[in-house]
PDB file of C-alpha atoms in Angstrom:
ATOM      1  CA  UNK A 173      -7.078 -18.783 -25.071  1.00  0.00           C
ATOM      2  CA  UNK A 174      -4.986 -21.413 -23.308  1.00  0.00           C
ATOM      3  CA  UNK A 175      -7.264 -24.073 -24.242  1.00  0.00           C
ATOM      4  CA  UNK A 176      -6.909 -23.089 -27.889  1.00  0.00           C
ATOM      5  CA  UNK A 177      -3.219 -23.065 -27.626  1.00  0.00           C
ATOM      6  CA  UNK A 178      -3.185 -26.653 -26.309  1.00  0.00           C
ATOM      7  CA  UNK A 179      -5.607 -27.648 -29.088  1.00  0.00           C
ATOM      8  CA  UNK A 180      -3.328 -26.045 -31.617  1.00  0.00           C
ATOM      9  CA  UNK A 181      -0.159 -27.616 -30.290  1.00  0.00           C
ATOM     10  CA  UNK A 182      -1.862 -31.063 -30.147  1.00  0.00           C
ATOM     11  CA  UNK A 183      -2.834 -30.715 -33.876  1.00  0.00           C
ATOM     12  CA  UNK A 184       0.628 -29.468 -34.947  1.00  0.00           C
ATOM     13  CA  UNK A 185       2.203 -32.362 -33.276  1.00  0.00           C
ATOM     14  CA  UNK A 186      -0.015 -35.161 -34.993  1.00  0.00           C
ATOM     15  CA  UNK A 187      -0.111 -36.163 -38.710  1.00  0.00           C
ATOM     16  CA  UNK A 188      -3.569 -35.673 -39.573  1.00  0.00           C
ATOM     17  CA  UNK A 189      -3.734 -38.632 -42.093  1.00  0.00           C
ATOM     18  CA  UNK A 190      -2.218 -41.285 -39.976  1.00  0.00           C
ATOM     19  CA  UNK A 191      -2.583 -40.088 -36.420  1.00  0.00           C
ATOM     20  CA  UNK A 192       1.161 -40.636 -35.706  1.00  0.00           C
ATOM     21  CA  UNK A 193       3.383 -37.976 -34.539  1.00  0.00           C
ATOM     22  CA  UNK A 194       4.159 -35.167 -37.031  1.00  0.00           C
ATOM     23  CA  UNK A 195       7.511 -33.888 -38.461  1.00  0.00           C
ATOM     24  CA  UNK A 196       7.283 -31.022 -35.912  1.00  0.00           C
ATOM     25  CA  UNK A 197       6.901 -33.566 -33.017  1.00  0.00           C
ATOM     26  CA  UNK A 198       9.894 -35.551 -34.145  1.00  0.00           C
ATOM     27  CA  UNK A 199      11.842 -32.488 -34.365  1.00  0.00           C
ATOM     28  CA  UNK A 200      10.954 -31.488 -30.918  1.00  0.00           C
ATOM     29  CA  UNK A 201      11.609 -35.002 -29.727  1.00  0.00           C
ATOM     30  CA  UNK A 202      15.280 -34.946 -31.395  1.00  0.00           C
ATOM     31  CA  UNK A 203      15.970 -31.573 -29.675  1.00  0.00           C
ATOM     32  CA  UNK A 204      15.088 -33.212 -26.111  1.00  0.00           C
ATOM     33  CA  UNK A 205      17.259 -36.192 -26.969  1.00  0.00           C
ATOM     34  CA  UNK A 206      20.081 -34.060 -28.339  1.00  0.00           C
ATOM     35  CA  UNK A 207      20.044 -32.130 -25.033  1.00  0.00           C
ATOM     36  CA  UNK A 208      20.424 -35.410 -23.069  1.00  0.00           C
ATOM     37  CA  UNK A 209      23.306 -36.153 -25.601  1.00  0.00           C
ATOM     38  CA  UNK A 210      24.863 -32.938 -24.784  1.00  0.00           C
ATOM     39  CA  UNK A 211      24.655 -33.287 -21.082  1.00  0.00           C
ATOM     40  CA  UNK A 212      26.592 -36.626 -21.572  1.00  0.00           C
ATOM     41  CA  UNK A 213      23.473 -38.611 -20.087  1.00  0.00           C
ATOM     42  CA  UNK A 214      23.934 -42.501 -20.558  1.00  0.00           C
ATOM     43  CA  UNK A 215      21.219 -42.874 -23.219  1.00  0.00           C
ATOM     44  CA  UNK A 216      20.430 -45.842 -25.383  1.00  0.00           C
ATOM     45  CA  UNK A 217      18.116 -45.586 -28.279  1.00  0.00           C
ATOM     46  CA  UNK A 218      17.827 -46.617 -31.964  1.00  0.00           C
ATOM     47  CA  UNK A 219      15.958 -45.144 -34.940  1.00  0.00           C
ATOM     48  CA  UNK A 220      14.094 -47.157 -37.504  1.00  0.00           C
ATOM     49  CA  UNK A 221      13.508 -45.276 -40.848  1.00  0.00           C
ATOM     50  CA  UNK A 222      10.773 -46.418 -43.119  1.00  0.00           C
ATOM     51  CA  UNK A 223      10.132 -45.365 -46.686  1.00  0.00           C
ATOM     52  CA  UNK A 224       6.855 -46.354 -48.116  1.00  0.00           C
ATOM     53  CA  UNK A 225       7.273 -47.968 -51.633  1.00  0.00           C
ATOM     54  CA  UNK A 226       5.148 -47.318 -54.775  1.00  0.00           C
ATOM     55  CA  UNK A 227       3.097 -44.521 -53.323  1.00  0.00           C
ATOM     56  CA  UNK A 228       3.304 -42.351 -56.581  1.00  0.00           C
ATOM     57  CA  UNK A 229       2.231 -45.523 -58.623  1.00  0.00           C
ATOM     58  CA  UNK A 230      -0.593 -46.210 -56.292  1.00  0.00           C
ATOM     59  CA  UNK A 231      -1.767 -42.359 -56.393  1.00  0.00           C
ATOM     60  CA  UNK A 232      -1.279 -42.314 -60.201  1.00  0.00           C
ATOM     61  CA  UNK A 233      -3.059 -45.725 -60.998  1.00  0.00           C
ATOM     62  CA  UNK A 234      -5.723 -45.869 -58.294  1.00  0.00           C
ATOM     63  CA  UNK A 235      -6.182 -42.415 -56.832  1.00  0.00           C
ATOM     64  CA  UNK A 236      -5.076 -40.459 -53.960  1.00  0.00           C
ATOM     65  CA  UNK A 237      -7.687 -41.844 -51.642  1.00  0.00           C
ATOM     66  CA  UNK A 238      -6.315 -45.175 -52.222  1.00  0.00           C
ATOM     67  CA  UNK A 239      -2.795 -43.781 -51.591  1.00  0.00           C
ATOM     68  CA  UNK A 240      -3.960 -42.293 -48.415  1.00  0.00           C
ATOM     69  CA  UNK A 241      -5.213 -45.726 -47.289  1.00  0.00           C
ATOM     70  CA  UNK A 242      -1.918 -47.309 -48.364  1.00  0.00           C
ATOM     71  CA  UNK A 243       0.037 -44.985 -46.120  1.00  0.00           C
ATOM     72  CA  UNK A 244      -2.543 -45.598 -43.260  1.00  0.00           C
ATOM     73  CA  UNK A 245      -2.057 -49.322 -43.719  1.00  0.00           C
ATOM     74  CA  UNK A 246       1.697 -48.908 -43.540  1.00  0.00           C
ATOM     75  CA  UNK A 247       1.575 -46.642 -40.737  1.00  0.00           C
ATOM     76  CA  UNK A 248      -0.649 -49.120 -38.671  1.00  0.00           C
ATOM     77  CA  UNK A 249       2.031 -51.945 -39.157  1.00  0.00           C
ATOM     78  CA  UNK A 250       4.671 -49.596 -37.729  1.00  0.00           C
ATOM     79  CA  UNK A 251       2.498 -48.716 -34.846  1.00  0.00           C
ATOM     80  CA  UNK A 252       1.715 -52.464 -34.181  1.00  0.00           C
ATOM     81  CA  UNK A 253       5.297 -53.750 -34.311  1.00  0.00           C
ATOM     82  CA  UNK A 254       6.725 -50.877 -32.333  1.00  0.00           C
ATOM     83  CA  UNK A 255       3.539 -50.502 -30.012  1.00  0.00           C
ATOM     84  CA  UNK A 256       5.556 -48.933 -27.273  1.00  0.00           C
ATOM     85  CA  UNK A 257       7.749 -46.541 -29.212  1.00  0.00           C
ATOM     86  CA  UNK A 258       6.830 -43.184 -30.801  1.00  0.00           C
ATOM     87  CA  UNK A 259       6.120 -43.248 -34.524  1.00  0.00           C
ATOM     88  CA  UNK A 260       6.489 -40.034 -36.718  1.00  0.00           C
ATOM     89  CA  UNK A 261       5.640 -39.259 -39.924  1.00  0.00           C
ATOM     90  CA  UNK A 262       8.372 -37.039 -41.153  1.00  0.00           C
ATOM     91  CA  UNK A 263       7.573 -36.645 -44.913  1.00  0.00           C
ATOM     92  CA  UNK A 264       5.100 -37.715 -47.483  1.00  0.00           C
ATOM     93  CA  UNK A 265       6.142 -41.495 -47.542  1.00  0.00           C
ATOM     94  CA  UNK A 266       8.758 -41.436 -44.767  1.00  0.00           C
ATOM     95  CA  UNK A 267       8.508 -42.582 -41.066  1.00  0.00           C
ATOM     96  CA  UNK A 268      10.739 -42.629 -38.215  1.00  0.00           C
ATOM     97  CA  UNK A 269      10.245 -44.749 -34.964  1.00  0.00           C
ATOM     98  CA  UNK A 270      12.400 -43.954 -31.846  1.00  0.00           C
ATOM     99  CA  UNK A 271      13.214 -46.873 -29.873  1.00  0.00           C
ATOM    100  CA  UNK A 272      13.970 -46.607 -26.140  1.00  0.00           C
ATOM    101  CA  UNK A 273      13.865 -49.057 -23.094  1.00  0.00           C
ATOM    102  CA  UNK A 274      12.355 -52.696 -23.689  1.00  0.00           C
ATOM    103  CA  UNK A 275      11.795 -51.958 -27.382  1.00  0.00           C
ATOM    104  CA  UNK A 276      15.540 -50.808 -27.767  1.00  0.00           C
ATOM    105  CA  UNK A 277      16.572 -53.978 -26.144  1.00  0.00           C
ATOM    106  CA  UNK A 278      14.344 -56.211 -28.602  1.00  0.00           C
ATOM    107  CA  UNK A 279      15.291 -54.177 -31.625  1.00  0.00           C
ATOM    108  CA  UNK A 280      16.677 -56.748 -33.679  1.00  0.00           C
ATOM    109  CA  UNK A 281      13.557 -59.083 -33.086  1.00  0.00           C
ATOM    110  CA  UNK A 282      11.216 -56.278 -33.487  1.00  0.00           C
ATOM    111  CA  UNK A 283      13.059 -55.129 -36.892  1.00  0.00           C
ATOM    112  CA  UNK A 284      12.857 -58.725 -38.326  1.00  0.00           C
ATOM    113  CA  UNK A 285       9.074 -58.624 -37.495  1.00  0.00           C
ATOM    114  CA  UNK A 286       8.747 -55.364 -39.341  1.00  0.00           C
ATOM    115  CA  UNK A 287      10.605 -56.578 -42.413  1.00  0.00           C
ATOM    116  CA  UNK A 288       8.578 -59.882 -42.406  1.00  0.00           C
ATOM    117  CA  UNK A 289       5.357 -57.662 -42.665  1.00  0.00           C
ATOM    118  CA  UNK A 290       6.039 -56.507 -46.181  1.00  0.00           C
ATOM    119  CA  UNK A 291       3.454 -57.901 -48.444  1.00  0.00           C
ATOM    120  CA  UNK A 292       3.704 -56.429 -51.763  1.00  0.00           C
ATOM    121  CA  UNK A 293       0.642 -56.776 -54.060  1.00  0.00           C
ATOM    122  CA  UNK A 294       0.929 -53.998 -56.633  1.00  0.00           C
ATOM    123  CA  UNK A 295      -2.661 -54.822 -58.176  1.00  0.00           C
ATOM    124  CA  UNK A 296      -4.137 -54.773 -54.829  1.00  0.00           C
ATOM    125  CA  UNK A 297      -3.192 -51.786 -52.893  1.00  0.00           C
ATOM    126  CA  UNK A 298      -5.927 -52.238 -50.065  1.00  0.00           C
ATOM    127  CA  UNK A 299      -3.898 -55.443 -49.205  1.00  0.00           C
ATOM    128  CA  UNK A 300      -0.464 -54.384 -49.896  1.00  0.00           C
ATOM    129  CA  UNK A 301       2.201 -53.304 -47.532  1.00  0.00           C
ATOM    130  CA  UNK A 302       5.503 -52.390 -48.921  1.00  0.00           C
ATOM    131  CA  UNK A 303       8.433 -50.217 -47.518  1.00  0.00           C
ATOM    132  CA  UNK A 304      12.018 -50.116 -47.241  1.00  0.00           C
ATOM    133  CA  UNK A 305      13.409 -49.884 -43.691  1.00  0.00           C
ATOM    134  CA  UNK A 306      16.840 -49.232 -42.001  1.00  0.00           C
ATOM    135  CA  UNK A 307      17.837 -49.230 -38.474  1.00  0.00           C
ATOM    136  CA  UNK A 308      20.756 -47.433 -36.549  1.00  0.00           C
ATOM    137  CA  UNK A 309      21.782 -47.467 -32.766  1.00  0.00           C
ATOM    138  CA  UNK A 310      23.047 -44.362 -31.290  1.00  0.00           C
ATOM    139  CA  UNK A 311      26.669 -44.619 -30.391  1.00  0.00           C
ATOM    140  CA  UNK A 312      28.244 -42.072 -27.915  1.00  0.00           C
ATOM    141  CA  UNK A 313      31.656 -42.834 -29.662  1.00  0.00           C
ATOM    142  CA  UNK A 314      30.479 -41.600 -33.133  1.00  0.00           C
ATOM    143  CA  UNK A 315      27.275 -39.635 -32.696  1.00  0.00           C
ATOM    144  CA  UNK A 316      27.053 -36.052 -31.745  1.00  0.00           C
ATOM    145  CA  UNK A 317      23.365 -35.770 -32.217  1.00  0.00           C
ATOM    146  CA  UNK A 318      20.201 -37.558 -33.314  1.00  0.00           C
ATOM    147  CA  UNK A 319      20.865 -36.440 -36.976  1.00  0.00           C
ATOM    148  CA  UNK A 320      23.871 -38.541 -37.177  1.00  0.00           C
ATOM    149  CA  UNK A 321      21.881 -41.709 -36.197  1.00  0.00           C
ATOM    150  CA  UNK A 322      19.274 -40.836 -38.686  1.00  0.00           C
ATOM    151  CA  UNK A 323      21.741 -40.469 -41.459  1.00  0.00           C
ATOM    152  CA  UNK A 324      23.083 -44.105 -40.745  1.00  0.00           C
ATOM    153  CA  UNK A 325      19.347 -45.431 -40.593  1.00  0.00           C
ATOM    154  CA  UNK A 326      18.744 -43.519 -43.898  1.00  0.00           C
ATOM    155  CA  UNK A 327      21.699 -45.241 -45.475  1.00  0.00           C
ATOM    156  CA  UNK A 328      20.501 -48.708 -44.395  1.00  0.00           C
ATOM    157  CA  UNK A 329      17.011 -47.905 -45.439  1.00  0.00           C
ATOM    158  CA  UNK A 330      18.333 -47.084 -49.128  1.00  0.00           C
ATOM    159  CA  UNK A 331      20.335 -50.159 -49.110  1.00  0.00           C
ATOM    160  CA  UNK A 332      17.220 -52.148 -48.317  1.00  0.00           C
ATOM    161  CA  UNK A 333      15.220 -50.145 -51.028  1.00  0.00           C
ATOM    162  CA  UNK A 334      17.757 -51.436 -53.387  1.00  0.00           C
ATOM    163  CA  UNK A 335      17.311 -54.980 -52.413  1.00  0.00           C
ATOM    164  CA  UNK A 336      13.583 -54.670 -52.672  1.00  0.00           C
ATOM    165  CA  UNK A 337      14.015 -53.266 -56.455  1.00  0.00           C
ATOM    166  CA  UNK A 338      16.326 -56.090 -57.510  1.00  0.00           C
TER     167      UNK A 338
END
C-alpha cells in the first residue's frame, strides 16, 4: 500500500504530457517557500511565467496531437534554458519556473536566452516555439507570499504577449 501511495504521489506531481512538475507540485512548492517567507528566512528567488502562444490555432488547424507536440517542444526549451530549476505546468498552456541559487544569480542572462529561443513559424508547428514570458524577483519589502511574485511575473508576461502581437 505504501508503494501504491508513493506511485500515486509521483503521478500527481508530474504533468503527464510534458513530464515537468504539475500544478499540484507547484502549489506544494509554493507552500514550502511561503513558510520560509513567514519564518523571515533570508530567501532569494525569482519566478518566470511563460504562456505558450497560438495553442488553440494549432489545435484547430493541425489537430490536438500537433498541439501536444508544440507544448512538449516549448516545455523542452524551458527545461533546457533553466536546467537546474524546477519547471511546472500550471495550466493548459502556462508554465512557471522557480529560480534559486546559481540560476537566480544568472536570471537576467538566462531570461534573455529564453526570450531569444522564440521561433515563430505559424505554418510549421513542429518547428515553432512561441511563448510570452515575464519574470519577477521576490522582495521582502513588498511580497508576503509567492502569489505576490507570481502576480508581477504574470503582469510582465502579459506585457510581453502584447509586444509579440504588435
